[in-house]
Amino acid sequence: MSSKAFTDNEKIAKELRSMIDGDVLSTDISRQLYSTAACIYELTPLVIVVPRHREDVVNVLKYSSDSGVPITARGAGSGLAGAALGTGIILDFTKYMNNLLSVDGEVAVVQPGLIYGKLNKMLRERNLHFAPDPSSGDFCSIGGMLGTNAAGPHTLKFGATKDWIESLTIVTADGEVMTTSELELDNIVEDGSSFMKYAKGVRGILEPNADLINSARPNVNKNSSGYNVYEVIHEDKLDINKLLVGSEGTLGIVTEAKLRLIETPKSKGFALVSCATLEKAGDSVNRLMELAPAALDMIDDKLVELSVTANPHLREIIPSEARFVLFAEFFGETDEEVSSKLDEVNSAVMGSGRPAFSVKNSTDTDEMERLWSVRKSAVGILSKIKGSKKPVAFAEDGTVHYSLVGEYLEKITEIFKSEGVEGTAFGHAGNGNLHIRPMLDLRNEEDLNKMISIAKRSHEVVKEMNGTMTGEHADGIARTPYIKEFFPEMYPLFKQIKDLFDPNNLMNPGKIVSDAPQDVDENLRYGIGYARQETNTFLDDSKWTDMTELCHGCGTCVQYCPVSIATNDESSTARAKANLLRGVLSGKLGSESLLSIDFKNVIDECVNCKLCLVECPTEIDIPGLAQRARALYLEENGISFRNRLLGATKQLSEFSTALSPFSNWFLSIGIFRRLLAKLIGIHPDRKIQKFRRGSLQNKTFPEIQKGTRDEVVYFGGCHAHYSDPRGELKSTIRLFEKLGVKVRLPEWRCCGAASLSLGQLDSAASDAVENVGLLLPFVRKGMKIITSSGSCGYALKYELPELVGTDEAREVAAAVVDLYDYLGTLDSENAFDGEWKPIEMKVVYHQPCQHRAQNTKYDATRLLKKIPGMNFAPIEKACCGIAGTLGYKLETFDLSMKIGEPLFKDIIENSPDYVITGTGTCQMQISQATEIPTIHPVTLLNRSYTPHDKP
Ligand SMILES: Cc1cc2nc3c(=O)[nH]c(=O)nc-3n(C[C@H](O)[C@H](O)[C@H](O)COP(=O)(O)OP(=O)(O)OC[C@H]3O[C@@H](n4cnc5c(N)ncnc54)[C@H](O)[C@@H]3O)c2cc1C
Ligand code: SF4
Ligand code: SF4
């Protein structure tokens, strides 16, 4: 039965709400968020269920069975083939059912929504890990890995997900719960349990067909196509897990998995092997495979070229004659064992008559990371390709025997050539598993036809080579239309399996087995039917339209967006914003929805931290899009008094400073804070930094000029001037003096960071125009504008030219330099030729997100680490959660603290004397949450650095 028969999603949602504890989402906005994933397809579900526990899943499946509404399970939506899309009920496991339940020896019990990277992080202290390692591991879920039989570079050594499963707890199509285990064939008996029923059924289907199964098995060492019937019966045992893993939620829904773990390797070595031709690369693969590498990956000539063009420094690693590059990793019990393997690599591929012309070996952790990063950054580089033709994934995972990988790529290249398309290939050469990406614009009919032809032809190529259409990404929507033809003898068995588990075809219909699968070119996110609608908003500007369409749904933001990490809500991800805006652009959501509160609520979950600009592979400006969408809403609905106040940071700071110390006293008294909460909506628990007199403006230092080196403008911002004039402000000035840099502090206006985060673009723009007028004369004299606050620096460098839109604004923005970048450059020119006095203290350094987003060459640690006696405890990069004004507001204070939790925990566990951080609001948030004092980096630098002539 097809879900197309169901139209009343509100009725379904109401019925589901009455039977489960979890959330049921049914608005057009929520349905749009779940309509796509990291694939080229878009299917709108009826409702989304976010189950809290297994019983919810049982009830939903019973509902499905009774009503005929189909179900599709979803993890992080990072699947590339459309396997997690459906038109019925979507079950999202990542919000609540995402826990590590137990670890006992080398076995972990997990819920399906747990993110793979988080699991391994939790296992680190036990020196254990879950071995299958997809490149998407930082953001994909265990449920998704089970659904696709995910694999990764180290599958070569360790196998795929299916090889590490002890047992699964599954809810079946009729809502029964069963826990699987490996069974002796003799022990399969009718005992009334679901498990035995299915075990018996599977045995009955597979055993009589053992010869067929053996003869039809693709000759590959990894496979995610069709049902994995090949290993289920083995040596008088039946392991049903081998069948369930990779079944894309079409046979049952996993609610718990018992995973086998393994010790992390003791010693590692790495070899980067360069070859001049494809033939030689293929030869190298065969020779390297003889040495049993743990991983053996490859990038092709186009990617080598793209990588080096994007990152010219890679030429230090990749020789200019290199056309194909292989990445081989070796694990061993001892360093000696690994070193001798690396020697063997050299003799296997280098020298007369051998295929490679260069090998770079390493056993150094940082260097190995640097060499691996060439391969890992390849996908990111593809994501950044500009223009209408994009690298498209639909036949992207073909797999052949590794000895045929050169021949396979040659044939694919011939297909690209004859179709007249550019394309690239990369992937796991040791598994014969190449990710091919033709460059196509699917909105163009000619390219769409090429896609259909390339899909068909490339599947034929792998079939001729006795390979498989997908080694790790699964069939999904992209490959299901070809399954019958690809596995003509096996398809009837696949169908019997499906009928056994899901006779009414309600579990993820249209995947793997389907009588009427959707065509590869149907329901495309961007197909020939896609047309940009006029909206009479900023979205009509091609800059923002193109920006919206950059998001390819990969899901990386699930794990870098601090709001998404804190809430585990799909609506919090960066892609959620892009999905909604695309919904408006495509006409699926009317442009009036831009003004709806549901839309605004999703947009408001972007807290303007800017990490999208550095962490998203496409560098999409989600915060810029969110600011503009928020501004539209405000235009229609007006700005609240509280938000006006929060946006007027500079005026408010000036006023409070003028009234200090009375204002500080006022803001510290509980009753007044509660009054502020009532009257204007500032959270009563928000501890606000003290205001201090001592701001300096319209001044030049040193007043008696002895500076020789440079003359700069210092833009300190509100925190330096009004909260830390004796620290951040004066230390910066003093340090410049010590370095012989003449400093000017001209008049200035607010950088606009707060107003922008609140969507108050007009007031930010008017300050920006004034700042251009105030700063341009100095810039024209050749001075740089130095910022010591991450948020001011970001706003002046990137937001100001966008807001003002003139050449003058761009000139000013181009002169803005972050303080640590400036000092780092001076240091590289040996300007710090004085003495660094010891400061004995244990510290942690927190880099504010908006500093990170500036992607500067140097950060504060370059100089801080010169201070003798300062002991740095390492902490992970994370957001503190203050996020502009988020941490002030009554309704978002708790979220702000939750976002910061991982960072606070990390800091507290290290118990430093001080937290060093360069943005005032981060200082305020961290000191409140951890009760550990915070300090600006420049204060310590100035305290320690003493030039020889002691000015
Ligand atoms: C940049 C990038 C790199 C990638 N690299 C790799 C790689 O190296 N190796 C690799 O294998 N894949 C890779 N992938 C693909 C993808 O990450 C994997 O397929 C991953 O396993 C999907 O996990 P997910 O949580 O996103 O699942 P989803 O995409 O949400 O779902 C995948 C499938 O699992 C099913 N499923 C989810 N939860 C359950 C459940 N509880 N019970 C039953 N079925 C369930 C879904 O129905 C669907 O069929 C990559 C993707 C991207 C974007
Ligand atoms: S916003 Fe970026 S990281 Fe997130 S899904 Fe889109 S492309 Fe991927
Ligand atoms: S800018 Fe920050 S808060 Fe906004 S979507 Fe990107 S990562 Fe999330």
PDB file of N, CA, C and O and ligand atoms in Angstrom, residues 37 383 525 550-558 560 573-576 578 612 615-620 622, ligand 2:
ATOM      1  N   ALA A  37      17.891  14.450   2.756  1.00  0.00           N
ATOM      2  CA  ALA A  37      19.047  14.041   3.571  1.00  0.00           C
ATOM      3  C   ALA A  37      20.295  14.341   2.716  1.00  0.00           C
ATOM      4  O   ALA A  37      20.246  15.258   1.910  1.00  0.00           O
ATOM      5  N   SER A 383      32.784  19.711  -2.704  1.00  0.00           N
ATOM      6  CA  SER A 383      31.594  20.458  -2.265  1.00  0.00           C
ATOM      7  C   SER A 383      31.695  21.932  -2.605  1.00  0.00           C
ATOM      8  O   SER A 383      30.689  22.619  -2.676  1.00  0.00           O
ATOM      9  N   ARG A 525      15.679  16.637  -5.682  1.00  0.00           N
ATOM     10  CA  ARG A 525      15.644  17.915  -4.964  1.00  0.00           C
ATOM     11  C   ARG A 525      15.801  19.073  -5.981  1.00  0.00           C
ATOM     12  O   ARG A 525      15.117  20.063  -5.927  1.00  0.00           O
ATOM     13  N   LEU A 550      23.464  25.921  -1.939  1.00  0.00           N
ATOM     14  CA  LEU A 550      24.761  25.264  -1.718  1.00  0.00           C
ATOM     15  C   LEU A 550      24.627  24.023  -0.836  1.00  0.00           C
ATOM     16  O   LEU A 550      25.370  23.066  -0.970  1.00  0.00           O
ATOM     17  N   CYS A 551      23.680  24.065   0.104  1.00  0.00           N
ATOM     18  CA  CYS A 551      23.577  22.959   1.066  1.00  0.00           C
ATOM     19  C   CYS A 551      23.204  21.670   0.348  1.00  0.00           C
ATOM     20  O   CYS A 551      22.184  21.617  -0.341  1.00  0.00           O
ATOM     21  N   HIS A 552      24.035  20.644   0.492  1.00  0.00           N
ATOM     22  CA  HIS A 552      23.699  19.371  -0.140  1.00  0.00           C
ATOM     23  C   HIS A 552      23.230  18.356   0.904  1.00  0.00           C
ATOM     24  O   HIS A 552      23.169  17.156   0.641  1.00  0.00           O
ATOM     25  N   GLY A 553      22.969  18.847   2.108  1.00  0.00           N
ATOM     26  CA  GLY A 553      22.321  17.991   3.109  1.00  0.00           C
ATOM     27  C   GLY A 553      23.227  16.982   3.784  1.00  0.00           C
ATOM     28  O   GLY A 553      22.743  16.069   4.461  1.00  0.00           O
ATOM     29  N   CYS A 554      24.550  17.135   3.663  1.00  0.00           N
ATOM     30  CA  CYS A 554      25.462  16.070   4.114  1.00  0.00           C
ATOM     31  C   CYS A 554      25.289  15.708   5.595  1.00  0.00           C
ATOM     32  O   CYS A 554      25.519  14.578   5.986  1.00  0.00           O
ATOM     33  N   GLY A 555      24.903  16.695   6.397  1.00  0.00           N
ATOM     34  CA  GLY A 555      24.689  16.394   7.815  1.00  0.00           C
ATOM     35  C   GLY A 555      25.900  16.676   8.693  1.00  0.00           C
ATOM     36  O   GLY A 555      25.850  16.448   9.908  1.00  0.00           O
ATOM     37  N   THR A 556      26.967  17.206   8.108  1.00  0.00           N
ATOM     38  CA  THR A 556      28.143  17.530   8.932  1.00  0.00           C
ATOM     39  C   THR A 556      27.750  18.468  10.078  1.00  0.00           C
ATOM     40  O   THR A 556      28.268  18.370  11.186  1.00  0.00           O
ATOM     41  N   CYS A 557      26.778  19.350   9.814  1.00  0.00           N
ATOM     42  CA  CYS A 557      26.364  20.328  10.822  1.00  0.00           C
ATOM     43  C   CYS A 557      25.681  19.677  12.022  1.00  0.00           C
ATOM     44  O   CYS A 557      25.580  20.302  13.079  1.00  0.00           O
ATOM     45  N   VAL A 558      25.235  18.450  11.887  1.00  0.00           N
ATOM     46  CA  VAL A 558      24.658  17.749  13.041  1.00  0.00           C
ATOM     47  C   VAL A 558      25.669  17.781  14.188  1.00  0.00           C
ATOM     48  O   VAL A 558      25.300  17.898  15.347  1.00  0.00           O
ATOM     49  N   TYR A 560      28.717  19.880  14.187  1.00  0.00           N
ATOM     50  CA  TYR A 560      29.509  21.080  14.504  1.00  0.00           C
ATOM     51  C   TYR A 560      28.628  22.220  14.988  1.00  0.00           C
ATOM     52  O   TYR A 560      29.109  23.110  15.685  1.00  0.00           O
ATOM     53  N   THR A 573      19.792  22.043  13.205  1.00  0.00           N
ATOM     54  CA  THR A 573      20.954  21.926  12.317  1.00  0.00           C
ATOM     55  C   THR A 573      20.995  23.107  11.348  1.00  0.00           C
ATOM     56  O   THR A 573      19.968  23.758  11.102  1.00  0.00           O
ATOM     57  N   ALA A 574      22.172  23.312  10.805  1.00  0.00           N
ATOM     58  CA  ALA A 574      22.288  24.370   9.797  1.00  0.00           C
ATOM     59  C   ALA A 574      21.474  24.000   8.560  1.00  0.00           C
ATOM     60  O   ALA A 574      20.822  24.848   7.949  1.00  0.00           O
ATOM     61  N   ARG A 575      21.479  22.698   8.213  1.00  0.00           N
ATOM     62  CA  ARG A 575      20.774  22.324   6.978  1.00  0.00           C
ATOM     63  C   ARG A 575      19.275  22.583   7.083  1.00  0.00           C
ATOM     64  O   ARG A 575      18.599  22.768   6.070  1.00  0.00           O
ATOM     65  N   ALA A 576      18.749  22.605   8.338  1.00  0.00           N
ATOM     66  CA  ALA A 576      17.317  22.867   8.513  1.00  0.00           C
ATOM     67  C   ALA A 576      16.969  24.229   7.922  1.00  0.00           C
ATOM     68  O   ALA A 576      15.935  24.394   7.265  1.00  0.00           O
ATOM     69  N   ALA A 578      18.596  25.889   5.568  1.00  0.00           N
ATOM     70  CA  ALA A 578      18.692  25.829   4.112  1.00  0.00           C
ATOM     71  C   ALA A 578      17.493  25.082   3.526  1.00  0.00           C
ATOM     72  O   ALA A 578      16.939  25.486   2.502  1.00  0.00           O
ATOM     73  N   CYS A 612      29.425  27.728  10.618  1.00  0.00           N
ATOM     74  CA  CYS A 612      29.126  27.215   9.277  1.00  0.00           C
ATOM     75  C   CYS A 612      30.177  27.678   8.267  1.00  0.00           C
ATOM     76  O   CYS A 612      30.475  26.961   7.313  1.00  0.00           O
ATOM     77  N   GLU A 615      33.220  25.276   9.139  1.00  0.00           N
ATOM     78  CA  GLU A 615      33.048  23.830   9.315  1.00  0.00           C
ATOM     79  C   GLU A 615      32.198  23.169   8.235  1.00  0.00           C
ATOM     80  O   GLU A 615      32.368  21.993   7.951  1.00  0.00           O
ATOM     81  N   CYS A 616      31.248  23.904   7.653  1.00  0.00           N
ATOM     82  CA  CYS A 616      30.423  23.300   6.597  1.00  0.00           C
ATOM     83  C   CYS A 616      31.308  23.100   5.370  1.00  0.00           C
ATOM     84  O   CYS A 616      32.031  24.018   4.977  1.00  0.00           O
ATOM     85  N   PRO A 617      31.252  21.915   4.750  1.00  0.00           N
ATOM     86  CA  PRO A 617      32.115  21.694   3.587  1.00  0.00           C
ATOM     87  C   PRO A 617      31.864  22.674   2.451  1.00  0.00           C
ATOM     88  O   PRO A 617      32.750  22.919   1.648  1.00  0.00           O
ATOM     89  N   THR A 618      30.648  23.230   2.378  1.00  0.00           N
ATOM     90  CA  THR A 618      30.397  24.197   1.298  1.00  0.00           C
ATOM     91  C   THR A 618      30.628  25.641   1.765  1.00  0.00           C
ATOM     92  O   THR A 618      30.446  26.570   0.992  1.00  0.00           O
ATOM     93  N   GLU A 619      30.959  25.811   3.038  1.00  0.00           N
ATOM     94  CA  GLU A 619      31.152  27.145   3.650  1.00  0.00           C
ATOM     95  C   GLU A 619      29.910  28.016   3.486  1.00  0.00           C
ATOM     96  O   GLU A 619      29.979  29.213   3.257  1.00  0.00           O
ATOM     97  N   ILE A 620      28.773  27.407   3.609  1.00  0.00           N
ATOM     98  CA  ILE A 620      27.505  28.125   3.406  1.00  0.00           C
ATOM     99  C   ILE A 620      27.309  29.177   4.510  1.00  0.00           C
ATOM    100  O   ILE A 620      27.606  28.915   5.674  1.00  0.00           O
ATOM    101  N   ILE A 622      24.993  30.263   6.482  1.00  0.00           N
ATOM    102  CA  ILE A 622      23.694  30.097   7.146  1.00  0.00           C
ATOM    103  C   ILE A 622      23.415  31.280   8.076  1.00  0.00           C
ATOM    104  O   ILE A 622      22.292  31.804   8.087  1.00  0.00           O
TER     105      ILE A 622
HETATM  106  S1  SF4 B   2      24.622  23.202   6.022  1.00  0.00           S
HETATM  107 FE1  SF4 B   2      26.602  22.492   5.312  1.00  0.00          FE
HETATM  108  S2  SF4 B   2      27.186  20.921   6.760  1.00  0.00           S
HETATM  109 FE2  SF4 B   2      24.994  21.220   7.010  1.00  0.00          FE
HETATM  110  S3  SF4 B   2      24.066  19.729   5.636  1.00  0.00           S
HETATM  111 FE3  SF4 B   2      24.228  21.639   4.485  1.00  0.00          FE
HETATM  112  S4  SF4 B   2      26.172  21.415   3.380  1.00  0.00           S
HETATM  113 FE4  SF4 B   2      26.206  19.893   5.021  1.00  0.00          FE
END
